[in-house]
Short mmCIF file of C-alpha atoms in Angstrom, two decimals:
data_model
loop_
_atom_site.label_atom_id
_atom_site.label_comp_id
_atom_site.label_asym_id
_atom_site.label_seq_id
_atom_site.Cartn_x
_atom_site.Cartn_y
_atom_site.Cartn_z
CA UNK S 1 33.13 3.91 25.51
CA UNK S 2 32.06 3.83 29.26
CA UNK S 3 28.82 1.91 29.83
CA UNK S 4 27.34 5.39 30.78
CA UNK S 5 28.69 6.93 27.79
CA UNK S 6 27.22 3.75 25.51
CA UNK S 7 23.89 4.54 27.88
CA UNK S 8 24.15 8.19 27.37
CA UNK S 9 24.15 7.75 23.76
CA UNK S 10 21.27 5.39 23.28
CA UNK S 11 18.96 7.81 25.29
CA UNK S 12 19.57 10.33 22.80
CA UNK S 13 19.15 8.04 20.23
CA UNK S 14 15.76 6.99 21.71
CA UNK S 15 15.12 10.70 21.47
CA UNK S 16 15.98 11.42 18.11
CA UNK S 17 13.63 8.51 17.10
CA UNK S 18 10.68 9.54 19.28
CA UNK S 19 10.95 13.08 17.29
CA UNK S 20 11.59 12.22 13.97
CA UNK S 21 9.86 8.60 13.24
CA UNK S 22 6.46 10.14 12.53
CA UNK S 23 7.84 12.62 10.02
CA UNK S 24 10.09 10.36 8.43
CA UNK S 25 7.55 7.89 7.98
CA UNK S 26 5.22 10.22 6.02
CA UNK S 27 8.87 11.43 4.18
CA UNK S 28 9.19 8.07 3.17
CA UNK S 29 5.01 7.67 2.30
CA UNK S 30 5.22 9.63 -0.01
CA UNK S 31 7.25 8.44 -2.35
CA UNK S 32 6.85 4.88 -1.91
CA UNK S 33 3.84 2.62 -0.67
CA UNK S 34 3.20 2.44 2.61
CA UNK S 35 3.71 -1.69 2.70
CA UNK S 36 7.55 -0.37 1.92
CA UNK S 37 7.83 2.66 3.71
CA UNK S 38 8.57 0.78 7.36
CA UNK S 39 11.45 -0.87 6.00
CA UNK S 40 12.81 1.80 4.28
CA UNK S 41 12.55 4.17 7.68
CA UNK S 42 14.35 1.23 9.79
CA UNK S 43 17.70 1.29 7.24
CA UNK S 44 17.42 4.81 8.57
CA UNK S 45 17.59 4.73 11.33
CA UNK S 46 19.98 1.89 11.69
CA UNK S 47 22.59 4.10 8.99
CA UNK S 48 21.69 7.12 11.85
CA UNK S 49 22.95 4.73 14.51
CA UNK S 50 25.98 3.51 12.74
CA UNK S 51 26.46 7.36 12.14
CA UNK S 52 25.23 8.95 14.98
CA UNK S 53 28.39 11.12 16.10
CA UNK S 54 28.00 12.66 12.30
CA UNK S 55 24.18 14.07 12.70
CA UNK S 56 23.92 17.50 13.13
CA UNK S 57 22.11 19.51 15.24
CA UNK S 58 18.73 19.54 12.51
CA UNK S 59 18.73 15.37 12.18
CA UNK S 60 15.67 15.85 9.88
CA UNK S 61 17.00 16.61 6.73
CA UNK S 62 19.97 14.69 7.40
CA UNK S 63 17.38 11.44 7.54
CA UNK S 64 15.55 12.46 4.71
CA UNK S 65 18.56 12.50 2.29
CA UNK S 66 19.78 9.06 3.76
CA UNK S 67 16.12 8.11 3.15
CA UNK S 68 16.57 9.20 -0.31
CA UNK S 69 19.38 7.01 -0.79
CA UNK S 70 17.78 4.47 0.59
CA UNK S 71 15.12 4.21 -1.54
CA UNK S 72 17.25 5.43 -5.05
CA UNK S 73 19.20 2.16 -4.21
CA UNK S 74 16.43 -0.18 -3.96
CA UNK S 75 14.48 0.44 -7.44
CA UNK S 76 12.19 -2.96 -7.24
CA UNK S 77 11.17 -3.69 -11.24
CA UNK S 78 7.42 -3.24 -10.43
CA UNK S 79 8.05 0.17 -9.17
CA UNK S 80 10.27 1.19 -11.96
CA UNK S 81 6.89 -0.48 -14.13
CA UNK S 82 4.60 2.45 -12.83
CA UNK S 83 4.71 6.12 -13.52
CA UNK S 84 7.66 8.24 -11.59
CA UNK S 85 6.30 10.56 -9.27
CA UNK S 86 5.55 11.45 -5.89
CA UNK S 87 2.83 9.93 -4.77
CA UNK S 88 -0.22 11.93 -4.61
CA UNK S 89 -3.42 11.09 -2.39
CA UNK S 90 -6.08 8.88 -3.17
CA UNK S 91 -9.19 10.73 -5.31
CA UNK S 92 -11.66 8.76 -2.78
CA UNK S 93 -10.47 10.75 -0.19
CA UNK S 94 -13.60 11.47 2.73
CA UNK S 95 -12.86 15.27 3.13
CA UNK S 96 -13.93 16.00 -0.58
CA UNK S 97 -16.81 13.53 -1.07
CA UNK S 98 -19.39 16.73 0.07
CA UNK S 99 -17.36 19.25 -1.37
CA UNK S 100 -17.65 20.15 -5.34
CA UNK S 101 -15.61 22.93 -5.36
CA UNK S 102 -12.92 21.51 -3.17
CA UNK S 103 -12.78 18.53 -5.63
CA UNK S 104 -12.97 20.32 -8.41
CA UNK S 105 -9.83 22.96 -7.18
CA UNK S 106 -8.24 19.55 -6.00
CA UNK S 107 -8.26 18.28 -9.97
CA UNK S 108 -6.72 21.34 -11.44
CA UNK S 109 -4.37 21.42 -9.15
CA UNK S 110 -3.78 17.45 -10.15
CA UNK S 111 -3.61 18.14 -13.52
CA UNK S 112 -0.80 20.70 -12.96
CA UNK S 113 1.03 18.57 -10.65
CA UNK S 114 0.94 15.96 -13.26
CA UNK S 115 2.51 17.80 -16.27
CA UNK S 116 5.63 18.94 -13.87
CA UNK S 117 8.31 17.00 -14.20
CA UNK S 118 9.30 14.74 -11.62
CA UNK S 119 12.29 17.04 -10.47
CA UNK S 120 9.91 20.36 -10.12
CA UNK S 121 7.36 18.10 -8.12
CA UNK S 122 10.50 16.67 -6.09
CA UNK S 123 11.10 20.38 -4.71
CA UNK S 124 8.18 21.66 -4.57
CA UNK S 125 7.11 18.20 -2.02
CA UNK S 126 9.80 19.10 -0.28
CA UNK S 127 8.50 22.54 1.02
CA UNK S 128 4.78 21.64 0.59
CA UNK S 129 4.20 17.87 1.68
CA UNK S 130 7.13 17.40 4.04
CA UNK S 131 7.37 21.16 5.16
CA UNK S 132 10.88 22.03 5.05
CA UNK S 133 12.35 25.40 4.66
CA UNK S 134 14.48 26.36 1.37
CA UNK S 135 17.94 25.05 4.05
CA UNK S 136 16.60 22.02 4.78
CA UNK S 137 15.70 20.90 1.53
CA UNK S 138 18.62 21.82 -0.03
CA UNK S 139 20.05 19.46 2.53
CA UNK S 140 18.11 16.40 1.40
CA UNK S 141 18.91 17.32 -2.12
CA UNK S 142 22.47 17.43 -1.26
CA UNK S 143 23.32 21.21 -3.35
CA UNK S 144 23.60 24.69 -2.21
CA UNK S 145 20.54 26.96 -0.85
CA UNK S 146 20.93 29.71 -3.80
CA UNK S 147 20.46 26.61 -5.81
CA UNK S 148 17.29 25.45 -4.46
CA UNK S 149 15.77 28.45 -3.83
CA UNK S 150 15.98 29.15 -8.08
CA UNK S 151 14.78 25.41 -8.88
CA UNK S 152 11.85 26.08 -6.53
CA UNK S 153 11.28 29.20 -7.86
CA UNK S 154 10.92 27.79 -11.80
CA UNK S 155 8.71 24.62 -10.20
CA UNK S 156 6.62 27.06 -8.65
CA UNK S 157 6.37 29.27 -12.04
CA UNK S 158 5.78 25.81 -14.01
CA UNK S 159 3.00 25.15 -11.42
CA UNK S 160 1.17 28.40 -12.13
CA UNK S 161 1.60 28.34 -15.94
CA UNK S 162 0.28 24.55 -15.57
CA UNK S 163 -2.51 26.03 -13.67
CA UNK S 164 -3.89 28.89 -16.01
CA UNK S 165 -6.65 27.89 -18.19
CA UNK S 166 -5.65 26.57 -21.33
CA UNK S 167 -7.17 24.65 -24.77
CA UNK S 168 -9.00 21.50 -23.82
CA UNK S 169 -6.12 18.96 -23.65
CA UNK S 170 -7.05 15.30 -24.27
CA UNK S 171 -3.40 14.54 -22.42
CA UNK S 172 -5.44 13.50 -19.56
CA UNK S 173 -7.80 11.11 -20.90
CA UNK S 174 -5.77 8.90 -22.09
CA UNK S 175 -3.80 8.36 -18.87
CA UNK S 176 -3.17 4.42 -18.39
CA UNK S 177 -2.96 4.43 -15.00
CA UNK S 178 -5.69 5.39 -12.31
CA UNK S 179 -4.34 8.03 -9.94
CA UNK S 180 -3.87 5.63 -6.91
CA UNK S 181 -1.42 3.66 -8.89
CA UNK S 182 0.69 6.71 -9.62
CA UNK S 183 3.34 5.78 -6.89
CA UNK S 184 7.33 5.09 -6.81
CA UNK S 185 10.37 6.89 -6.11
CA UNK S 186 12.20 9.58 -6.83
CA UNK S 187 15.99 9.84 -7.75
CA UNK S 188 18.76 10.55 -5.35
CA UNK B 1 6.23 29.40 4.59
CA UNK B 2 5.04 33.23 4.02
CA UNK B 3 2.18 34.61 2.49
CA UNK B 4 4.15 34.58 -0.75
CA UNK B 5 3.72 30.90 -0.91
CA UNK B 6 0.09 30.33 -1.09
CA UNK B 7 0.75 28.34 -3.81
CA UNK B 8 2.57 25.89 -2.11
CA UNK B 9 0.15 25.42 0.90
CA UNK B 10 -2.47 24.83 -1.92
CA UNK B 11 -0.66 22.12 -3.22
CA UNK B 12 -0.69 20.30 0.76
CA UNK B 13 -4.42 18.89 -0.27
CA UNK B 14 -2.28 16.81 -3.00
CA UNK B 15 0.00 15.57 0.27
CA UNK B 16 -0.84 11.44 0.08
CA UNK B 17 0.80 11.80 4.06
CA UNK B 18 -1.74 14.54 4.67
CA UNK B 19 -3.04 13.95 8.91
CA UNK B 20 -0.87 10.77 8.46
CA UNK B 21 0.16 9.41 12.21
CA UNK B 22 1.82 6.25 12.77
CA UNK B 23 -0.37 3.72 14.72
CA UNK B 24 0.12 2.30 18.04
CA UNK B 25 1.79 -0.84 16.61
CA UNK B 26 4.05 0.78 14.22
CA UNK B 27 5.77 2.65 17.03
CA UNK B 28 5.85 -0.71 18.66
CA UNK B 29 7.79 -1.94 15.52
CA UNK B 30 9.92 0.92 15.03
CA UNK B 31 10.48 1.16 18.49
CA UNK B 32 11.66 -2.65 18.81
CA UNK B 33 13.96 -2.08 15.66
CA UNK B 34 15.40 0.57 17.43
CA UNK B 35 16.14 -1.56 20.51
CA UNK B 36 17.89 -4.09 18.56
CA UNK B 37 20.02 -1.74 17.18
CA UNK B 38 21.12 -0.25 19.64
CA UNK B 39 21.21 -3.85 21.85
CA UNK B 40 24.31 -4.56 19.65
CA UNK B 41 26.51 -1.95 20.97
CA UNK B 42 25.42 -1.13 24.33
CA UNK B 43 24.75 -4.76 25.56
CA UNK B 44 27.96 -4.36 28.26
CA UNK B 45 30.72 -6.45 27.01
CA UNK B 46 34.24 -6.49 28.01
CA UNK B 47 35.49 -5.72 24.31
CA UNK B 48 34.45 -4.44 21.00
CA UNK B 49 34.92 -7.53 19.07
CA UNK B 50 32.49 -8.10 16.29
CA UNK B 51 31.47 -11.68 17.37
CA UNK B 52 30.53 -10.28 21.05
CA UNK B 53 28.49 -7.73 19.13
CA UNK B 54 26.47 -10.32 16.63
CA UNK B 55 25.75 -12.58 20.32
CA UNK B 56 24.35 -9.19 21.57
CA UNK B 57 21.92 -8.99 18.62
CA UNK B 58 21.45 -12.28 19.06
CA UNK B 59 19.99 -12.22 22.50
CA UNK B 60 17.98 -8.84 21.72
CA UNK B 61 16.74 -10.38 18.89
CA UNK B 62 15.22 -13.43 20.81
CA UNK B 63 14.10 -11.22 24.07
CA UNK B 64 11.97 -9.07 21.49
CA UNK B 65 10.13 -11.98 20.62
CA UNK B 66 7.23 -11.35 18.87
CA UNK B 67 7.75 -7.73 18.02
CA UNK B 68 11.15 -7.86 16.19
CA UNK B 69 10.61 -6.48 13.01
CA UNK B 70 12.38 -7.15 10.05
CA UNK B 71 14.08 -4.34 7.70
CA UNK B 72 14.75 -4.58 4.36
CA UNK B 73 17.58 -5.78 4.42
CA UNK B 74 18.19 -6.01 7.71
CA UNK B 75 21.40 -8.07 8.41
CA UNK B 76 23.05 -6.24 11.19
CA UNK B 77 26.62 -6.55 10.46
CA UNK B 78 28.12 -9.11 12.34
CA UNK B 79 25.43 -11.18 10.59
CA UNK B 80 26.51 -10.12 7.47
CA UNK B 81 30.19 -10.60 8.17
CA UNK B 82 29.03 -14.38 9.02
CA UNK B 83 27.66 -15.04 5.93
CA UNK B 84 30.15 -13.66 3.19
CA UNK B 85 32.73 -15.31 5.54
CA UNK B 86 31.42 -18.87 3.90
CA UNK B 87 29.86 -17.14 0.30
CA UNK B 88 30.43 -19.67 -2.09
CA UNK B 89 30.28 -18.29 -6.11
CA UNK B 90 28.22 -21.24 -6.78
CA UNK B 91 25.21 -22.27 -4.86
CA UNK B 92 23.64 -25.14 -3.89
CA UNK B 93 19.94 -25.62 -5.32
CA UNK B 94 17.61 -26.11 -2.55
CA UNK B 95 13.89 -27.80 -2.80
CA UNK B 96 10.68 -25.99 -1.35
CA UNK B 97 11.00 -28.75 1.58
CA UNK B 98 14.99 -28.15 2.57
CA UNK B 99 14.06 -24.46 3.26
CA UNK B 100 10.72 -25.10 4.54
CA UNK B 101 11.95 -23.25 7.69
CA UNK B 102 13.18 -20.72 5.90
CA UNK B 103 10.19 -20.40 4.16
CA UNK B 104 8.07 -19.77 7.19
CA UNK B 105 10.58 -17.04 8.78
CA UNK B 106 10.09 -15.37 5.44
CA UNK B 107 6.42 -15.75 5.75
CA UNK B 108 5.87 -14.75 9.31
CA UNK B 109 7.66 -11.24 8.66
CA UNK B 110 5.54 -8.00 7.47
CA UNK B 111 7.18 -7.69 4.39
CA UNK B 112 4.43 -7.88 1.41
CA UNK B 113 2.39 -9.47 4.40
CA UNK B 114 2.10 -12.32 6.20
CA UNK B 115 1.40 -16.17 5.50
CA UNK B 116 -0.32 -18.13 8.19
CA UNK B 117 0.40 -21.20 6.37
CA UNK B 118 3.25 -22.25 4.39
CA UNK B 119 3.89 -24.76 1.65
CA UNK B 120 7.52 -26.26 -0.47
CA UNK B 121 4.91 -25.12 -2.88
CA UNK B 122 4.96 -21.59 -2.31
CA UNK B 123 9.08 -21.82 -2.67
CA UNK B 124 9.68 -20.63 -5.93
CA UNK B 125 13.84 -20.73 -5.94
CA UNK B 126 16.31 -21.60 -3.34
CA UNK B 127 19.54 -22.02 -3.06
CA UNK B 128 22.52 -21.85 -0.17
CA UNK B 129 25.93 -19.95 -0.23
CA UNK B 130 27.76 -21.27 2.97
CA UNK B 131 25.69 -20.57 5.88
CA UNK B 132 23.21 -18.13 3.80
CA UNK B 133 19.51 -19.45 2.04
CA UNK B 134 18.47 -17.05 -0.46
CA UNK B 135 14.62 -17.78 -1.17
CA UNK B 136 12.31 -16.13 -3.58
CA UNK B 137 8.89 -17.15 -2.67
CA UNK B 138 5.14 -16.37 -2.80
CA UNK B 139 2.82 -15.28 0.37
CA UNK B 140 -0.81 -16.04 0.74
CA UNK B 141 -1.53 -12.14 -0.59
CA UNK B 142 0.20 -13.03 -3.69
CA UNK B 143 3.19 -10.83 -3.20
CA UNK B 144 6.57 -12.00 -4.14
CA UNK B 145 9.19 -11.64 -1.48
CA UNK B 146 13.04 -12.55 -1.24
CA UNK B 147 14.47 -13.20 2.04
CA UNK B 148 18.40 -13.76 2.59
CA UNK B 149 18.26 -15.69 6.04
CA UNK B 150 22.15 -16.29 8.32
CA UNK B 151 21.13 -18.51 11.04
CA UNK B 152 17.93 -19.04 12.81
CA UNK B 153 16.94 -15.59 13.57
CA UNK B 154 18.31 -13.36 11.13
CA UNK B 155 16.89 -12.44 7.90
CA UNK B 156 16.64 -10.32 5.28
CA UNK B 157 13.66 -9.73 3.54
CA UNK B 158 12.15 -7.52 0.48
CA UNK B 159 9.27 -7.17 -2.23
CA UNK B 160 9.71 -7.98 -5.28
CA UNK B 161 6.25 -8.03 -7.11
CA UNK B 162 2.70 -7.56 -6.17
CA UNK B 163 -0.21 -9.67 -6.93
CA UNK B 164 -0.39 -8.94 -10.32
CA UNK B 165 0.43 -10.89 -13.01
CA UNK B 166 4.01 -10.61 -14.10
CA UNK B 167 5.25 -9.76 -17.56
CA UNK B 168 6.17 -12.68 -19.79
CA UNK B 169 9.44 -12.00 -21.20
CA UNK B 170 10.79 -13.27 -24.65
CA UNK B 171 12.59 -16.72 -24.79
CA UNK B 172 15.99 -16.87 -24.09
CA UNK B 173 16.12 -13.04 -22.58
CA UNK B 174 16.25 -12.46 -18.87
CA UNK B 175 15.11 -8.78 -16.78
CA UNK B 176 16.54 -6.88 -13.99
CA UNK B 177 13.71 -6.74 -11.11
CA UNK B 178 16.46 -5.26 -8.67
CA UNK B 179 19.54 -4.68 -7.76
CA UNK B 180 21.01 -3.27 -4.78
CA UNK B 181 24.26 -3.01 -2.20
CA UNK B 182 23.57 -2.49 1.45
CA UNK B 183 25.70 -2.36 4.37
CA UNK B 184 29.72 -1.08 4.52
CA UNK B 185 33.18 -2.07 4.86
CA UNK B 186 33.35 -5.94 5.55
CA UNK B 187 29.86 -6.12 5.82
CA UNK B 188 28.74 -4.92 2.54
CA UNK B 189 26.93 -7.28 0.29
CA UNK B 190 24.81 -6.92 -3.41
CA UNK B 191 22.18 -8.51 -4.44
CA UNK B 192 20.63 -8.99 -7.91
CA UNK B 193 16.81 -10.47 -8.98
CA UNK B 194 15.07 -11.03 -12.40
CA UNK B 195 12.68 -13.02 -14.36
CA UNK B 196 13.84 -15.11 -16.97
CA UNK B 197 12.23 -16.25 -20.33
CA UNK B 198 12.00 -19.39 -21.48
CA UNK B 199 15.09 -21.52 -22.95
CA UNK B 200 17.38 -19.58 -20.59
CA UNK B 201 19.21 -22.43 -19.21
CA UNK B 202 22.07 -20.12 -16.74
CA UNK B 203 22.61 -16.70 -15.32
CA UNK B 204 26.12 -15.77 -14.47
CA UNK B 205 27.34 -12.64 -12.98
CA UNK B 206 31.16 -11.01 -13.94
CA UNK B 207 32.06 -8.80 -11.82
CA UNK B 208 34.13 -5.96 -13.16
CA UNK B 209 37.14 -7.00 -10.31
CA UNK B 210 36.82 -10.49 -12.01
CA UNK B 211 35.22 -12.59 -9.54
CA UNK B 212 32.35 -14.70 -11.45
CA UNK B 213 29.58 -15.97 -9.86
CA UNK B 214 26.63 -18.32 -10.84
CA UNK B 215 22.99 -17.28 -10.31
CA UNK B 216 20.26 -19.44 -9.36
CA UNK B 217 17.75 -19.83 -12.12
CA UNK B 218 14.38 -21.72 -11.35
CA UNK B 219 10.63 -20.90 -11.96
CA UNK B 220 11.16 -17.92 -14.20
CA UNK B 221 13.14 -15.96 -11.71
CA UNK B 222 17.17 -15.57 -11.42
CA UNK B 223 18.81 -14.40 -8.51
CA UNK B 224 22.39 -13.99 -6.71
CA UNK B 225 24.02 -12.25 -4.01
CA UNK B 226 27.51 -11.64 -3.22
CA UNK B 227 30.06 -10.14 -0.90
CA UNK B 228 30.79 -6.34 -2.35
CA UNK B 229 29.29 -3.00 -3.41
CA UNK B 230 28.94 -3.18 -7.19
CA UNK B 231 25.00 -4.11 -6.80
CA UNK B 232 24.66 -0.43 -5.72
CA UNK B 233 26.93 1.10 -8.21
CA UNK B 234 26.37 1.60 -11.75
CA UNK B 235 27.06 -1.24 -14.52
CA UNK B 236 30.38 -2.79 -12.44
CA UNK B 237 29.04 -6.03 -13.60
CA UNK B 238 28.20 -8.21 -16.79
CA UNK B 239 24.87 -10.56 -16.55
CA UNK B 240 25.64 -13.42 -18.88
CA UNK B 241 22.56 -15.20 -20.15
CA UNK B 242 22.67 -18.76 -21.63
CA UNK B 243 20.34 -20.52 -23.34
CA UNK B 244 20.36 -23.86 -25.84
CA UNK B 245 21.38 -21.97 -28.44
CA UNK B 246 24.21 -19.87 -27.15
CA UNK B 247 25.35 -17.00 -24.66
CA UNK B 248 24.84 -13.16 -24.62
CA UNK B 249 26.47 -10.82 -22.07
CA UNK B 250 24.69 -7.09 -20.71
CA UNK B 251 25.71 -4.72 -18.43
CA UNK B 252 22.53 -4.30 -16.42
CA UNK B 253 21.76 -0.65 -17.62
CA UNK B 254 21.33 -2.90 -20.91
CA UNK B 255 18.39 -5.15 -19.54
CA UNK B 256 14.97 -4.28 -19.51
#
């Protein structure tokens, strides 16, 4: 490789990292905490370097499953101690602190999130936290678009039933762990 | 996303990255990571050797100073190569003291936060394979880190436990905190943490290509790394656990 080539290469490097970082960051955020997520999005990045001829045209999703990896191969015991799930936000958030009804839509919607299992709340993050289209994500998920499109169409169905009024459930109440805490990783 | 998915732009107020933008200094990190990465092949050399590429990262490494941020792991691969040139299977034990500055590279990185001040104290197991120091110790916030360090500026680092309190195993029984391959080809290397109960007295790891290898066992925490991919593949190793009364052998899927 000429030294303009090797130059040449590293500016478009540069570029791919200027327009991804901030999205891959919050990729990463959300499924682990944030004191882990910087490490996790420089093994990207340093895999995307070492692979950099390979990325295709739409790098995002291609980072995002090798940030999947990334994390699936680093379960730390403490995680693996705490509840698996995407990580939701924190209750205490600002925006709701005036607003009843936004809190109190915000809890249902909580409480439905929580009785999906961890693979319906993977693809439904996907498309709803991290904004991907039904391509992209099937990507990151590594499998075919027919076959995401049905496995977020049955998350999204389990998210409505989950959301319909039912019998007062004690499930809730007797949750160990406060909803901050509710962090770790999902599964490649 | 269409109108049809209302549903799903409902659930973005449940988005814990909601408005989230990195901060000045984190593109500062990530932007300095990115430099050293790419310092290691485009630094103009007059060949492709390895070596030429591990003195590149070397000099990056130093002209980012301050800034250089560690990954997890973060060996670049001539690094790596270094160290599982001169792995040993059985380590050395190393005192708080020996690895003191060790201890303070470890510290001084962001990983589980930083320690202004660093004792032998705050050492809780070392050991040395050839020209790598494993270390498992404990920063001011109370977080548990390892850090695999090649050398005076390269190091790996990750967390292993936060500040609270650990959970006290059974005599004679050991965990599996983590376990995890990174890198490829030559440079690919495994490592493996737990705690330990009391009256376990040794921690050896079988690989399933029959290399055996002794883990380090001190202060209720065992630990090993070796040249190889089998810490990221599933059960292609035995943990053997000894105590005063005799041995038992898991595969790791087998330990809690």
């Amino acid at each position: 490789m000429s030294g303009d080539d090797a130059g040449g290469r590293a500016d478009r490097f540069r570029s791919l990292h200027l327009g991804t970082y901030a999205d891959l960051l919050r990729f990463v955020e959300r499924r682990v905490p944030g004191s882990e997520a910087e490490d996790v999005v420089s093994t990207v990045f340093m895999t995307a370097w070492r692979r950099f001829d390979e990325l295709p045209d739409d790098a995002r999703p291609w980072l995002f499953a090798v940030a999947r990896k990334t994390m699936a191969n680093r379960t730390r015991g403490w995680l693996r101690r705490q509840a698996l799930d995407v990580r939701l936000g924190s209750l205490e958030s600002p925006e709701l602190s005036d607003d009843s009804a936004g809190a109190a839509v915000r809890i249902d919607l909580e409480r439905a999130w929580k009785a999906l299992s961890a693979a319906d709340r993977e693809v439904l993050a996907l498309v709803a936290f991290d904004g991907l289209t039904a391509e992209q994500a099937a990507d990151v998920l590594g499998c075919r678009r027919s076959t995401f499109a049905m496995r977020l169409g049955r998350a999204r169905k389990r998210l409505q039933s989950a959301l319909e009024p039912a019998e007062p459930d004690t499930r809730w109440s007797s949750r160990p762990h406060p909803l901050k805490e509710q962090q770790s990783w999902t599964r490649a | 996303m269409d109108a049809s998915m209302k549903d799903l732009e409902q659930l973005a107020v449940l988005d814990p990255a909601r408005g989230r933008e990195p901060t000045a200094m984190e593109w500062t990190r990530s932007q300095a990571f990115v430099e050293r990465v790419i310092a290691a092949e485009v630094t103009p050399r007059p060949t492709r050797r390895p070596v030429g590429r591990w003195l590149a990262v070397g000099v990056a490494a130093a002209a980012a100073g301050a800034v250089a941020v560690v990954a997890v792991p973060a060996l670049l691969p001539g690094t790596a190569q270094k160290a599982i040139a001169s792995w040993t299977a059985e380590p050395s034990s190393r005192t708080g003291e020996q690895v003191l500055p060790q201890a303070r590279a470890c510290a001084g990185n962001g990983v589980g936060g930083s320690s202004s001040a660093v004792h032998p104290r705050d050492v809780l197991l070392a050991e040395q394979r050839g020209t790598a120091t494993l270390l498992i110790m404990k920063k001011s916030s109370g977080t548990v880190v390892e850090c695999l360090s090649v050398g005076k500026d390269q190091l790996a680092s990750m967390g292993l436990a936060d500040e609270r309190p650990l959970p006290a195993l059974p005599a004679g029984t050991v965990n599996l905190e983590t376990m995890s391959s990174t890198g490829s080809g030559d440079s690919m290397w495994s490592n493996i943490i737990g705690l330990v109960g009391s009256d376990v007295t040794g921690v050896e790891v079988r690989l399933d290509n029959g290399r055996v290898l002794q883990a380090s066992v001190k202060s209720g925490w065992w630990a090993a790394w070796w040249p190889g991919p089998e810490g990221g593949q599933v059960d292609r190793l035995t943990v053997t656990v000894h105590t005063s009364t005799g041995s038992t052998s898991y595969r790791p899927s087998e330990l809690p």
